[in-house]
CSV table of C-alpha atoms in Angstrom, one decimal:
chain,number,residue,atom,x,y,z
A,386,MET,CA,-61.5,-13.9,-44.2
A,387,SER,CA,-63.6,-12.5,-47.2
A,388,LEU,CA,-61.9,-11.7,-50.4
A,389,THR,CA,-62.7,-8.0,-50.0
A,390,SER,CA,-61.0,-8.2,-46.6
A,391,ALA,CA,-58.1,-9.7,-47.8
A,392,ASN,CA,-57.7,-7.3,-50.7
A,393,LEU,CA,-58.0,-4.3,-48.4
A,394,ASN,CA,-55.3,-5.7,-46.2
A,395,ALA,CA,-53.0,-6.4,-49.0
A,396,ALA,CA,-53.5,-3.0,-50.3
A,397,THR,CA,-52.9,-1.5,-46.9
A,398,ASP,CA,-49.7,-3.5,-46.6
A,399,ALA,CA,-48.5,-2.6,-50.0
A,400,THR,CA,-49.2,1.1,-49.3
A,401,THR,CA,-47.4,0.9,-45.9
A,402,ASP,CA,-44.5,-0.8,-47.5
A,403,ALA,CA,-44.3,1.6,-50.4
A,404,ARG,CA,-44.4,4.7,-48.0
A,405,ALA,CA,-41.9,3.4,-45.7
A,406,ARG,CA,-39.3,2.4,-48.4
A,407,HIS,CA,-39.5,5.6,-49.9
A,408,ASP,CA,-39.9,8.1,-47.0
A,409,ARG,CA,-36.6,8.4,-45.3
A,410,ALA,CA,-36.8,12.1,-44.4
A,411,PHE,CA,-36.1,11.7,-40.8
A,412,LEU,CA,-32.7,10.0,-40.0
A,413,GLY,CA,-33.4,7.5,-42.7
A,414,HIS,CA,-36.8,6.8,-41.3
A,415,PRO,CA,-40.3,8.1,-42.4
A,416,ALA,CA,-41.1,11.7,-41.6
A,417,GLY,CA,-43.9,10.7,-39.2
A,418,LEU,CA,-41.4,9.2,-36.8
A,419,GLY,CA,-40.1,12.7,-36.2
A,420,TRP,CA,-43.5,14.1,-35.4
A,421,LEU,CA,-44.5,11.2,-33.3
A,422,SER,CA,-41.1,11.3,-31.4
A,423,PHE,CA,-41.2,15.1,-30.8
A,424,CYS,CA,-44.9,15.0,-29.5
A,425,GLU,CA,-43.8,11.9,-27.3
A,426,LEU,CA,-40.9,14.2,-26.0
A,427,TRP,CA,-43.4,16.7,-24.7
A,428,GLU,CA,-45.9,14.1,-23.3
A,429,ARG,CA,-43.0,12.4,-21.4
A,430,PHE,CA,-41.8,15.8,-20.3
A,431,SER,CA,-45.1,16.4,-18.5
A,432,TYR,CA,-45.2,12.9,-17.1
A,433,TYR,CA,-41.6,12.8,-15.8
A,434,GLY,CA,-42.0,16.3,-14.5
A,435,MET,CA,-44.9,14.9,-12.5
A,436,GLN,CA,-43.1,11.7,-11.5
A,437,ALA,CA,-40.0,13.5,-10.3
A,438,LEU,CA,-42.0,15.5,-7.9
A,439,LEU,CA,-44.8,13.1,-6.9
A,440,VAL,CA,-43.3,10.9,-4.3
A,441,LEU,CA,-41.4,13.8,-2.6
A,442,TYR,CA,-44.5,16.1,-2.7
A,443,LEU,CA,-46.5,13.3,-1.0
A,444,SER,CA,-43.9,12.1,1.5
A,445,ASN,CA,-42.5,15.6,2.4
A,446,TYR,CA,-45.7,17.7,2.3
A,447,LEU,CA,-49.1,16.4,1.3
A,448,PHE,CA,-49.2,13.1,3.3
A,449,MET,CA,-47.9,14.8,6.5
A,450,PRO,CA,-50.3,14.5,9.4
A,451,GLU,CA,-51.3,18.2,9.3
A,452,ASN,CA,-52.0,18.2,5.5
A,453,ILE,CA,-53.4,14.8,4.6
A,454,GLY,CA,-56.9,15.6,5.8
A,455,GLN,CA,-57.2,18.3,3.1
A,456,VAL,CA,-57.2,15.6,0.3
A,457,ALA,CA,-60.6,14.6,-0.8
A,458,GLY,CA,-61.4,10.9,-0.7
A,459,MET,CA,-58.0,10.1,1.0
A,460,ASP,CA,-59.4,8.2,3.9
A,461,ALA,CA,-61.1,5.7,1.8
A,462,LEU,CA,-58.0,5.3,-0.4
A,463,ARG,CA,-55.7,4.8,2.6
A,464,ARG,CA,-58.1,2.1,4.1
A,465,GLY,CA,-58.1,0.3,0.8
A,466,ILE,CA,-54.3,0.3,0.7
A,467,GLU,CA,-53.8,-0.7,4.4
A,468,ASN,CA,-56.4,-3.5,4.1
A,469,VAL,CA,-53.9,-5.1,1.6
A,470,THR,CA,-50.6,-4.1,3.1
A,471,GLY,CA,-51.3,-3.4,6.8
A,472,PRO,CA,-50.6,0.0,8.5
A,473,ARG,CA,-48.4,2.3,6.4
A,474,SER,CA,-46.2,5.2,7.7
A,475,THR,CA,-46.1,8.5,5.8
A,476,GLN,CA,-43.2,7.5,3.6
A,477,GLN,CA,-44.7,3.9,3.0
A,478,LEU,CA,-48.0,5.3,2.1
A,479,ALA,CA,-46.4,7.9,-0.3
A,480,SER,CA,-44.5,5.0,-2.0
A,481,ALA,CA,-47.6,2.8,-2.2
A,482,VAL,CA,-49.7,5.7,-3.8
A,483,PHE,CA,-46.8,6.6,-6.1
A,484,GLY,CA,-46.3,2.9,-7.1
A,485,LEU,CA,-50.1,2.5,-7.7
A,486,TYR,CA,-50.2,5.6,-9.8
A,487,VAL,CA,-47.3,4.6,-12.1
A,488,GLY,CA,-48.6,1.1,-12.3
A,489,LEU,CA,-52.0,2.3,-13.5
A,490,VAL,CA,-50.3,4.5,-16.1
A,491,TYR,CA,-49.2,1.2,-17.8
A,492,LEU,CA,-52.5,-0.6,-17.2
A,493,LEU,CA,-54.9,1.7,-18.9
A,494,PRO,CA,-53.3,1.8,-22.4
A,495,ILE,CA,-54.9,-1.6,-23.1
A,496,PHE,CA,-58.3,0.1,-22.8
A,497,GLY,CA,-57.1,3.1,-24.8
A,498,GLY,CA,-56.0,0.5,-27.5
A,499,LEU,CA,-59.5,-1.0,-27.5
A,500,VAL,CA,-61.2,2.4,-27.8
A,501,ALA,CA,-58.9,3.3,-30.6
A,502,ASP,CA,-59.0,-0.1,-32.5
A,503,ARG,CA,-62.7,-0.4,-32.3
A,504,TRP,CA,-64.4,3.0,-32.1
A,505,LEU,CA,-62.5,6.4,-32.3
A,506,GLY,CA,-59.2,5.6,-34.2
A,507,ARG,CA,-55.8,6.3,-32.9
A,508,THR,CA,-55.6,10.1,-33.8
A,509,ARG,CA,-58.7,11.1,-32.0
A,510,THR,CA,-57.9,8.9,-29.0
A,511,VAL,CA,-54.5,10.5,-28.8
A,512,VAL,CA,-55.8,14.0,-28.9
A,513,ILE,CA,-58.5,13.1,-26.2
A,514,GLY,CA,-55.8,11.7,-24.1
A,515,ALA,CA,-53.5,14.8,-24.4
A,516,LEU,CA,-56.3,17.0,-23.3
A,517,LEU,CA,-57.2,15.0,-20.2
A,518,MET,CA,-53.5,14.9,-19.1
A,519,ALA,CA,-53.2,18.6,-19.4
A,520,ILE,CA,-56.3,19.0,-17.2
A,521,GLY,CA,-54.9,16.6,-14.7
A,522,HIS,CA,-51.7,18.5,-14.4
A,523,PHE,CA,-53.4,21.8,-13.8
A,524,LEU,CA,-55.7,20.2,-11.3
A,525,MET,CA,-52.7,19.3,-9.1
A,526,ALA,CA,-52.5,23.0,-8.2
A,527,PHE,CA,-55.4,22.2,-5.8
A,528,GLU,CA,-54.4,20.0,-2.8
A,529,ALA,CA,-57.9,18.8,-2.3
A,530,ALA,CA,-58.1,17.7,-5.9
A,531,LEU,CA,-55.1,15.2,-5.8
A,532,LEU,CA,-57.3,12.1,-6.5
A,533,PRO,CA,-59.4,13.7,-9.5
A,534,ALA,CA,-56.1,15.0,-11.0
A,535,LEU,CA,-54.4,11.6,-10.8
A,536,GLY,CA,-57.6,10.2,-12.3
A,537,CYS,CA,-57.4,12.6,-15.3
A,538,LEU,CA,-53.8,11.8,-15.8
A,539,LEU,CA,-54.5,8.1,-15.8
A,540,LEU,CA,-57.3,8.2,-18.2
A,541,GLY,CA,-55.3,10.6,-20.4
A,542,VAL,CA,-52.2,8.4,-20.6
A,543,GLY,CA,-54.3,5.4,-21.1
A,544,CYS,CA,-55.6,6.9,-24.3
A,545,PHE,CA,-52.4,8.4,-25.3
A,546,LYS,CA,-49.5,5.9,-24.6
A,547,GLY,CA,-50.2,2.8,-26.4
A,548,ASN,CA,-51.8,4.4,-29.5
A,549,ILE,CA,-48.9,6.8,-30.3
A,550,ALA,CA,-46.4,3.8,-30.0
A,551,ALA,CA,-48.8,1.8,-32.2
A,552,GLN,CA,-48.8,4.6,-34.8
A,553,VAL,CA,-44.8,4.4,-34.8
A,554,GLY,CA,-45.1,0.6,-35.7
A,555,ASP,CA,-47.7,1.4,-38.3
A,556,LEU,CA,-45.2,3.5,-40.2
A,557,TYR,CA,-43.4,0.3,-41.2
A,558,ALA,CA,-44.1,-2.7,-43.2
A,559,PRO,CA,-44.1,-6.0,-41.3
A,560,GLY,CA,-40.6,-7.0,-42.6
A,561,ASP,CA,-38.9,-3.7,-42.3
A,562,LYS,CA,-35.8,-4.2,-40.3
A,563,ARG,CA,-35.7,-0.5,-39.3
A,564,ARG,CA,-38.7,-1.1,-36.7
A,565,ALA,CA,-36.5,-1.8,-33.7
A,566,SER,CA,-34.2,1.1,-34.3
A,567,ALA,CA,-37.3,3.3,-34.9
A,568,PHE,CA,-38.5,2.5,-31.4
A,569,GLN,CA,-35.0,3.2,-30.0
A,570,ILE,CA,-35.1,6.7,-31.6
A,571,PHE,CA,-38.6,7.0,-30.3
A,572,MET,CA,-37.4,6.2,-26.8
A,573,LEU,CA,-34.5,8.5,-27.3
A,574,ALA,CA,-36.8,11.5,-27.4
A,575,VAL,CA,-38.2,10.3,-24.2
A,576,GLN,CA,-34.7,10.4,-22.7
A,577,VAL,CA,-34.5,14.2,-23.8
A,578,ALA,CA,-37.6,14.8,-21.9
A,579,VAL,CA,-36.4,12.9,-18.8
A,580,ILE,CA,-33.4,15.2,-18.8
A,581,ALA,CA,-35.3,18.3,-19.0
A,582,ALA,CA,-38.3,17.6,-16.8
A,583,PRO,CA,-36.6,17.0,-13.5
A,584,ILE,CA,-34.4,20.2,-14.0
A,585,VAL,CA,-37.4,22.3,-15.0
A,586,CYS,CA,-40.4,21.0,-13.2
A,587,GLY,CA,-38.3,19.5,-10.2
A,588,THR,CA,-36.4,22.8,-9.7
A,589,LEU,CA,-39.7,24.8,-9.7
A,590,GLY,CA,-41.4,22.4,-7.4
A,591,GLU,CA,-38.6,22.1,-4.9
A,592,LYS,CA,-37.3,25.6,-4.9
A,593,VAL,CA,-40.4,27.7,-5.8
A,594,GLY,CA,-43.5,25.8,-5.0
A,595,TRP,CA,-44.9,22.3,-5.7
A,596,HIS,CA,-47.8,23.8,-7.8
A,597,TRP,CA,-45.3,25.6,-10.1
A,598,GLY,CA,-43.7,22.3,-11.0
A,599,PHE,CA,-46.9,20.5,-11.8
A,600,GLY,CA,-48.2,23.5,-13.7
A,601,SER,CA,-45.0,23.5,-15.9
A,602,ALA,CA,-45.8,19.9,-16.6
A,603,GLY,CA,-49.2,20.9,-17.9
A,604,VAL,CA,-47.8,23.6,-20.3
A,605,GLY,CA,-45.5,20.8,-21.8
A,606,MET,CA,-48.5,18.5,-22.4
A,607,LEU,CA,-50.2,21.4,-24.3
A,608,ILE,CA,-47.1,22.0,-26.4
A,609,GLY,CA,-47.0,18.1,-27.1
A,610,LEU,CA,-50.8,18.4,-28.4
A,611,CYS,CA,-49.9,21.2,-30.6
A,612,VAL,CA,-47.0,19.3,-32.2
A,613,TYR,CA,-49.1,16.1,-32.7
A,614,LEU,CA,-51.9,18.2,-34.5
A,615,ALA,CA,-49.3,20.0,-36.6
A,616,GLY,CA,-47.9,16.6,-38.0
A,617,ARG,CA,-51.0,14.8,-38.7
A,618,ARG,CA,-50.4,14.8,-42.5
A,619,TRP,CA,-47.3,12.6,-41.9
A,620,LEU,CA,-49.0,10.1,-39.6
A,621,PRO,CA,-49.9,6.6,-40.7
A,622,PRO,CA,-53.6,6.2,-42.1
A,623,GLU,CA,-56.1,4.9,-39.9
A,624,SER,CA,-57.3,1.2,-40.4
A,625,THR,CA,-60.7,0.5,-42.0
A,626,ARG,CA,-62.1,-0.3,-38.6
A,627,SER,CA,-61.0,2.9,-37.0
A,628,ALA,CA,-62.0,5.0,-40.0
A,629,ALA,CA,-65.6,3.6,-40.0
A,630,ARG,CA,-68.7,5.9,-39.5
A,631,GLY,CA,-72.2,5.1,-38.8
A,632,GLY,CA,-73.6,2.5,-40.9
A,633,ALA,CA,-70.2,2.0,-42.6
A,634,LYS,CA,-69.0,0.3,-39.4
A,635,ALA,CA,-70.7,-2.9,-40.5
A,636,ALA,CA,-68.5,-3.0,-43.7
A,637,ALA,CA,-65.5,-3.6,-41.4
A,638,VAL,CA,-64.8,-7.3,-41.7
A,639,LYS,CA,-63.3,-9.2,-38.7
A,640,GLN,CA,-60.1,-11.1,-39.5
A,641,PRO,CA,-60.1,-14.6,-37.8
A,642,LEU,CA,-56.8,-15.3,-36.1
A,643,GLY,CA,-54.8,-18.2,-37.3
A,644,ARG,CA,-53.4,-20.9,-35.0
A,645,ARG,CA,-49.9,-19.2,-35.0
A,646,ALA,CA,-51.3,-15.8,-34.2
A,647,VAL,CA,-53.3,-17.2,-31.3
A,648,LEU,CA,-50.3,-18.9,-30.0
A,649,GLN,CA,-48.1,-15.8,-30.4
A,650,VAL,CA,-50.7,-13.7,-28.4
A,651,VAL,CA,-50.7,-16.3,-25.6
A,652,LEU,CA,-47.0,-16.5,-25.4
A,653,LEU,CA,-46.7,-12.7,-25.5
A,654,VAL,CA,-49.2,-12.4,-22.5
A,655,ALA,CA,-47.3,-15.4,-20.6
A,656,ILE,CA,-43.9,-13.7,-20.7
A,657,LEU,CA,-45.3,-10.5,-18.9
A,658,PRO,CA,-44.2,-11.7,-15.4
A,659,LEU,CA,-40.7,-11.9,-16.8
A,660,LEU,CA,-40.9,-8.5,-18.2
A,661,MET,CA,-42.2,-7.1,-14.9
A,662,LEU,CA,-39.1,-8.5,-13.0
A,663,SER,CA,-36.9,-7.1,-15.8
A,664,ILE,CA,-37.7,-3.5,-14.9
A,665,VAL,CA,-37.8,-3.5,-11.1
A,666,GLY,CA,-34.3,-2.1,-10.7
A,667,ASN,CA,-34.9,0.6,-13.3
A,668,GLN,CA,-38.2,1.6,-11.9
A,669,GLN,CA,-37.0,1.7,-8.2
A,670,TYR,CA,-34.8,4.7,-9.4
A,671,ASN,CA,-37.9,6.8,-9.3
A,672,ASN,CA,-39.4,5.4,-6.1
A,673,GLY,CA,-37.2,3.9,-3.5
A,674,PHE,CA,-33.9,5.3,-4.6
A,675,PRO,CA,-34.7,9.1,-4.2
A,676,LEU,CA,-36.0,8.3,-0.6
A,677,TRP,CA,-32.9,6.3,0.2
A,678,SER,CA,-30.7,9.0,-1.3
A,679,GLN,CA,-32.4,11.6,0.9
A,680,GLN,CA,-31.3,9.6,3.9
A,681,HIS,CA,-27.7,8.4,3.0
A,682,MET,CA,-26.3,10.4,0.1
A,683,ASP,CA,-24.3,13.5,0.4
A,684,MET,CA,-26.1,15.9,-1.8
A,685,VAL,CA,-24.0,18.9,-1.5
A,686,VAL,CA,-21.6,19.8,-4.4
A,687,ALA,CA,-19.3,22.7,-4.2
A,688,GLY,CA,-21.4,24.3,-1.5
A,689,PHE,CA,-24.7,23.8,-3.5
A,690,GLU,CA,-27.3,21.4,-2.3
A,691,VAL,CA,-28.4,19.4,-5.3
A,692,PRO,CA,-32.2,18.8,-5.4
A,693,VAL,CA,-33.0,15.2,-5.2
A,694,THR,CA,-35.2,15.5,-8.3
A,695,TRP,CA,-32.0,16.3,-10.3
A,696,LEU,CA,-30.8,12.7,-9.9
A,697,GLN,CA,-33.4,11.7,-12.4
A,698,ALA,CA,-32.0,14.2,-14.8
A,699,VAL,CA,-28.6,12.5,-14.2
A,700,ASP,CA,-30.3,9.2,-15.0
A,701,ALA,CA,-31.7,10.6,-18.1
A,702,LEU,CA,-28.4,11.9,-19.3
A,703,THR,CA,-26.7,8.5,-18.9
A,704,SER,CA,-29.9,6.8,-20.5
A,705,THR,CA,-29.5,9.1,-23.6
A,706,GLY,CA,-25.9,8.2,-23.9
A,707,ALA,CA,-26.7,4.4,-23.5
A,708,MET,CA,-29.5,4.6,-26.1
A,709,LEU,CA,-27.2,6.5,-28.6
A,710,ALA,CA,-24.4,3.8,-27.9
A,711,SER,CA,-26.9,1.0,-28.3
A,712,LEU,CA,-28.2,2.3,-31.6
A,713,ALA,CA,-24.5,2.8,-33.0
A,714,PHE,CA,-23.5,-0.6,-31.8
A,715,TRP,CA,-26.4,-2.6,-33.3
A,716,ARG,CA,-25.8,-0.8,-36.6
A,717,TRP,CA,-22.2,-1.7,-36.6
A,718,TRP,CA,-23.0,-5.2,-35.5
A,719,ALA,CA,-25.5,-5.6,-38.4
A,720,THR,CA,-22.8,-4.7,-41.0
A,721,ARG,CA,-20.7,-7.6,-39.8
A,722,ARG,CA,-22.9,-10.3,-38.2
A,723,ARG,CA,-26.6,-11.3,-38.1
A,724,GLU,CA,-28.4,-9.2,-35.5
A,725,PRO,CA,-29.9,-11.1,-32.5
A,726,ASP,CA,-33.7,-11.5,-32.2
A,727,GLU,CA,-35.6,-9.2,-29.7
A,728,ILE,CA,-35.9,-11.9,-27.0
A,729,THR,CA,-32.2,-12.6,-27.0
A,730,LYS,CA,-31.3,-8.9,-26.8
A,731,MET,CA,-33.7,-8.4,-23.9
A,732,ALA,CA,-32.3,-11.4,-22.0
A,733,LEU,CA,-28.7,-10.3,-22.3
A,734,ALA,CA,-29.7,-6.8,-21.2
A,735,CYS,CA,-31.3,-8.1,-18.2
A,736,PHE,CA,-27.9,-9.6,-16.9
A,737,VAL,CA,-26.3,-6.2,-17.5
A,738,ALA,CA,-29.2,-4.2,-15.8
A,739,ALA,CA,-29.0,-6.7,-12.7
A,740,CYS,CA,-25.5,-5.4,-12.0
A,741,ALA,CA,-26.9,-1.9,-11.3
A,742,PRO,CA,-28.6,-2.7,-7.9
A,743,ALA,CA,-25.9,-5.1,-7.2
A,744,LEU,CA,-23.4,-2.2,-7.2
A,745,LEU,CA,-25.5,-0.3,-4.7
A,746,MET,CA,-24.7,-3.1,-2.2
A,747,ILE,CA,-21.2,-1.8,-1.8
A,748,PRO,CA,-22.2,1.6,-0.4
A,749,ALA,CA,-25.0,0.2,1.6
A,750,LEU,CA,-22.6,-2.2,3.4
A,751,ALA,CA,-20.5,0.8,4.0
A,752,ILE,CA,-23.4,2.7,5.6
A,753,GLU,CA,-24.3,-0.4,7.6
A,754,GLY,CA,-20.7,-0.6,8.8
A,755,GLY,CA,-21.1,2.8,10.4
A,756,GLY,CA,-19.8,4.9,7.5
A,757,ALA,CA,-20.7,8.5,6.7
A,758,ARG,CA,-23.0,9.7,3.9
A,759,ILE,CA,-22.1,8.2,0.6
A,760,SER,CA,-20.9,10.1,-2.6
A,761,ILE,CA,-23.3,11.2,-5.1
A,762,LEU,CA,-21.1,9.4,-7.7
A,763,TRP,CA,-23.0,6.2,-6.7
A,764,SER,CA,-25.9,7.6,-8.4
A,765,PHE,CA,-23.9,8.0,-11.7
A,766,ALA,CA,-22.6,4.4,-11.4
A,767,TYR,CA,-26.1,2.9,-10.7
A,768,SER,CA,-27.7,4.9,-13.5
A,769,LEU,CA,-25.0,4.2,-16.0
A,770,VAL,CA,-25.0,0.4,-15.6
A,771,ASN,CA,-28.8,0.1,-15.5
A,772,ASN,CA,-29.3,2.2,-18.5
A,773,ILE,CA,-26.7,0.2,-20.7
A,774,GLY,CA,-29.0,-2.8,-20.0
A,775,PHE,CA,-32.4,-0.9,-20.1
A,776,ALA,CA,-31.8,0.5,-23.5
A,777,ASN,CA,-32.2,-3.0,-24.9
A,778,ILE,CA,-35.2,-3.9,-22.8
A,779,MET,CA,-38.0,-1.3,-23.1
A,780,PRO,CA,-37.7,-0.2,-26.8
A,781,VAL,CA,-36.8,-3.8,-28.0
A,782,GLY,CA,-39.8,-5.1,-26.2
A,783,LEU,CA,-42.1,-2.5,-27.8
A,784,ALA,CA,-40.6,-3.6,-31.2
A,785,LEU,CA,-41.4,-7.2,-30.5
A,786,TYR,CA,-45.1,-6.6,-29.5
A,787,SER,CA,-45.6,-4.2,-32.4
A,788,ARG,CA,-44.3,-6.8,-34.8
A,789,ALA,CA,-46.0,-9.9,-33.4
A,790,ALA,CA,-49.4,-8.2,-32.9
A,791,PRO,CA,-52.1,-9.5,-35.2
A,792,ARG,CA,-53.7,-7.0,-37.6
A,793,GLY,CA,-56.4,-4.9,-35.9
A,794,LEU,CA,-55.1,-5.7,-32.4
A,795,GLN,CA,-51.8,-3.5,-32.5
A,796,GLY,CA,-53.2,-1.0,-30.1
A,797,VAL,CA,-54.4,-3.6,-27.8
A,798,MET,CA,-51.2,-5.6,-27.9
A,799,ILE,CA,-49.1,-2.5,-27.1
A,800,GLY,CA,-51.5,-2.0,-24.2
A,801,ILE,CA,-51.0,-5.5,-23.1
A,802,TYR,CA,-47.1,-5.1,-23.3
A,803,TYR,CA,-47.5,-2.0,-20.9
A,804,LEU,CA,-49.2,-4.4,-18.5
A,805,HIS,CA,-45.8,-5.5,-17.3
A,806,LEU,CA,-45.0,-1.9,-16.1
A,807,PHE,CA,-48.4,-1.8,-14.3
A,808,PHE,CA,-47.5,-5.0,-12.3
A,809,GLY,CA,-43.8,-3.9,-12.0
A,810,ASN,CA,-44.5,-0.5,-10.6
A,811,SER,CA,-47.1,-1.8,-8.3
A,812,PHE,CA,-44.6,-4.4,-7.2
A,813,VAL,CA,-41.9,-1.8,-6.9
A,814,GLY,CA,-44.1,0.3,-4.7
A,815,TRP,CA,-44.5,-2.6,-2.2
A,816,LEU,CA,-40.7,-3.3,-2.5
A,817,ALA,CA,-39.9,0.4,-1.6
A,818,GLY,CA,-41.7,0.0,1.7
A,819,LEU,CA,-39.1,-2.7,2.6
A,820,LEU,CA,-36.5,0.2,3.0
A,821,GLU,CA,-37.8,0.8,6.4
A,822,THR,CA,-37.5,-2.7,7.5
A,823,MET,CA,-34.6,-4.2,5.5
A,824,PRO,CA,-30.9,-3.3,5.3
A,825,GLY,CA,-29.9,-1.5,2.2
A,826,SER,CA,-27.5,-4.2,1.1
A,827,GLN,CA,-30.3,-6.8,1.2
A,828,PHE,CA,-32.8,-4.4,-0.4
A,829,TRP,CA,-30.7,-3.8,-3.4
A,830,GLY,CA,-29.3,-7.4,-3.5
A,831,LEU,CA,-32.9,-8.5,-3.9
A,832,HIS,CA,-33.4,-6.3,-6.8
A,833,ALA,CA,-30.3,-7.7,-8.7
A,834,VAL,CA,-31.6,-11.3,-8.1
A,835,LEU,CA,-34.9,-10.4,-9.5
A,836,VAL,CA,-33.6,-8.7,-12.6
A,837,ALA,CA,-31.3,-11.5,-13.3
A,838,ALA,CA,-34.0,-14.1,-12.9
A,839,ALA,CA,-35.9,-12.3,-15.6
A,840,GLY,CA,-32.9,-12.7,-17.9
A,841,VAL,CA,-32.7,-16.5,-17.2
A,842,GLY,CA,-36.4,-16.8,-17.9
A,843,LEU,CA,-36.3,-15.0,-21.2
A,844,LEU,CA,-33.4,-17.1,-22.4
A,845,ALA,CA,-35.5,-20.2,-21.6
A,846,VAL,CA,-38.4,-18.8,-23.6
A,847,LYS,CA,-36.0,-18.2,-26.5
A,848,LEU,CA,-34.8,-21.9,-26.4
A,849,VAL,CA,-38.2,-23.4,-26.1
A,850,PHE,CA,-40.5,-21.0,-28.1
A,851,GLY,CA,-38.0,-19.0,-30.2
A,852,ARG,CA,-39.5,-20.1,-33.6
A,853,LEU,CA,-43.0,-19.1,-32.6
A,854,LEU,CA,-42.0,-15.4,-32.1
A,855,ALA,CA,-39.6,-15.4,-35.2
A,856,PRO,CA,-40.9,-13.2,-38.2
A,857,GLU,CA,-42.7,-15.4,-40.7
């Protein structure tokens, strides 16, 4: 590394450290966290509004034999899926497409991180992503345009997701202990969106018209873009590489990675399969669970038939409570004992989260024994236990990858972190197809075993490689 590059990096660290230490305007955190969280809230409103409707829209309407022919390019996509999986029923095809879409949502941020780190900078990449997502939501109003709409949404979230998370990390100096709680606050904003999106978008989609639900998601995305632009002055400064223009790009000096940094990157990539398994119980709540609930759960409460999409709002409520409880617990713990590292937190959380699908084995066995429809309260039980665990998986993982990422690769490493959600959701889409061939008790028991296995694997990583991922 040249002396000039070292001096620039030292100055950047000093500036970041001074700004973070003195800026406590938002709940003891930098003001930029508030703006980024509020923007993420609206972006996630649009995403979860879409997610709440998509698998139901496809399985109950668009992929029905009388409608599927309207979708441009659908024959080629169906052939591609069935060449891998074999023939798919309407429900299985809907789950496969939904799983592929949600998986790609978490694959493309790695490319968005590259675009931001090497060419456009995070701010402009995030703005482009927001515009593409808004276009995609509005294209969902046209049945023939399903695949172009999903394409715009995927490209948009690829530009947006990893880079806005990386900007949260950039608000803090490397040794700032507030980083993990910052990502939990950031994820808490997501939970607010997950509460509102199924109620607003889901109700409009199920009760008024599918396209009304998708349109409201697009409006939410435009609000998020306006929030982001309004808060630009509080965002972290762009790096030298991102800010370079024209001939000045040559002045950006590459930093060679040290041996420790290379090993950290290798290890962070190597644990992705464990992270993939850790989220299958959580992600199935949005894919197989609503389809299973339609068939086996009594959705009538006090004479009112509860829309299936509202179950995701229930999940968001319990998730918000679990996130707040987790924040309070770790703050209390830190005043009395040493707080465990990220890997340990995530491993313990996996064991808790594994209990959620294990719980569903009880009503599933009752159904298989000839019982009537199960109570909607089982949805609360599943959601509560799952979210107590998940509150310490997703945001803590973000904090780990943000902290351990080498300088200049933060956006890419956040994108790499999201790869586990790509593989996980693609896997979940395939698992959901087993609902038609496997008893419910075995189906949910399988998910419990997979999540618990992730916890065992993470503990093994901690024991063998814990020093490598510890802060320097």
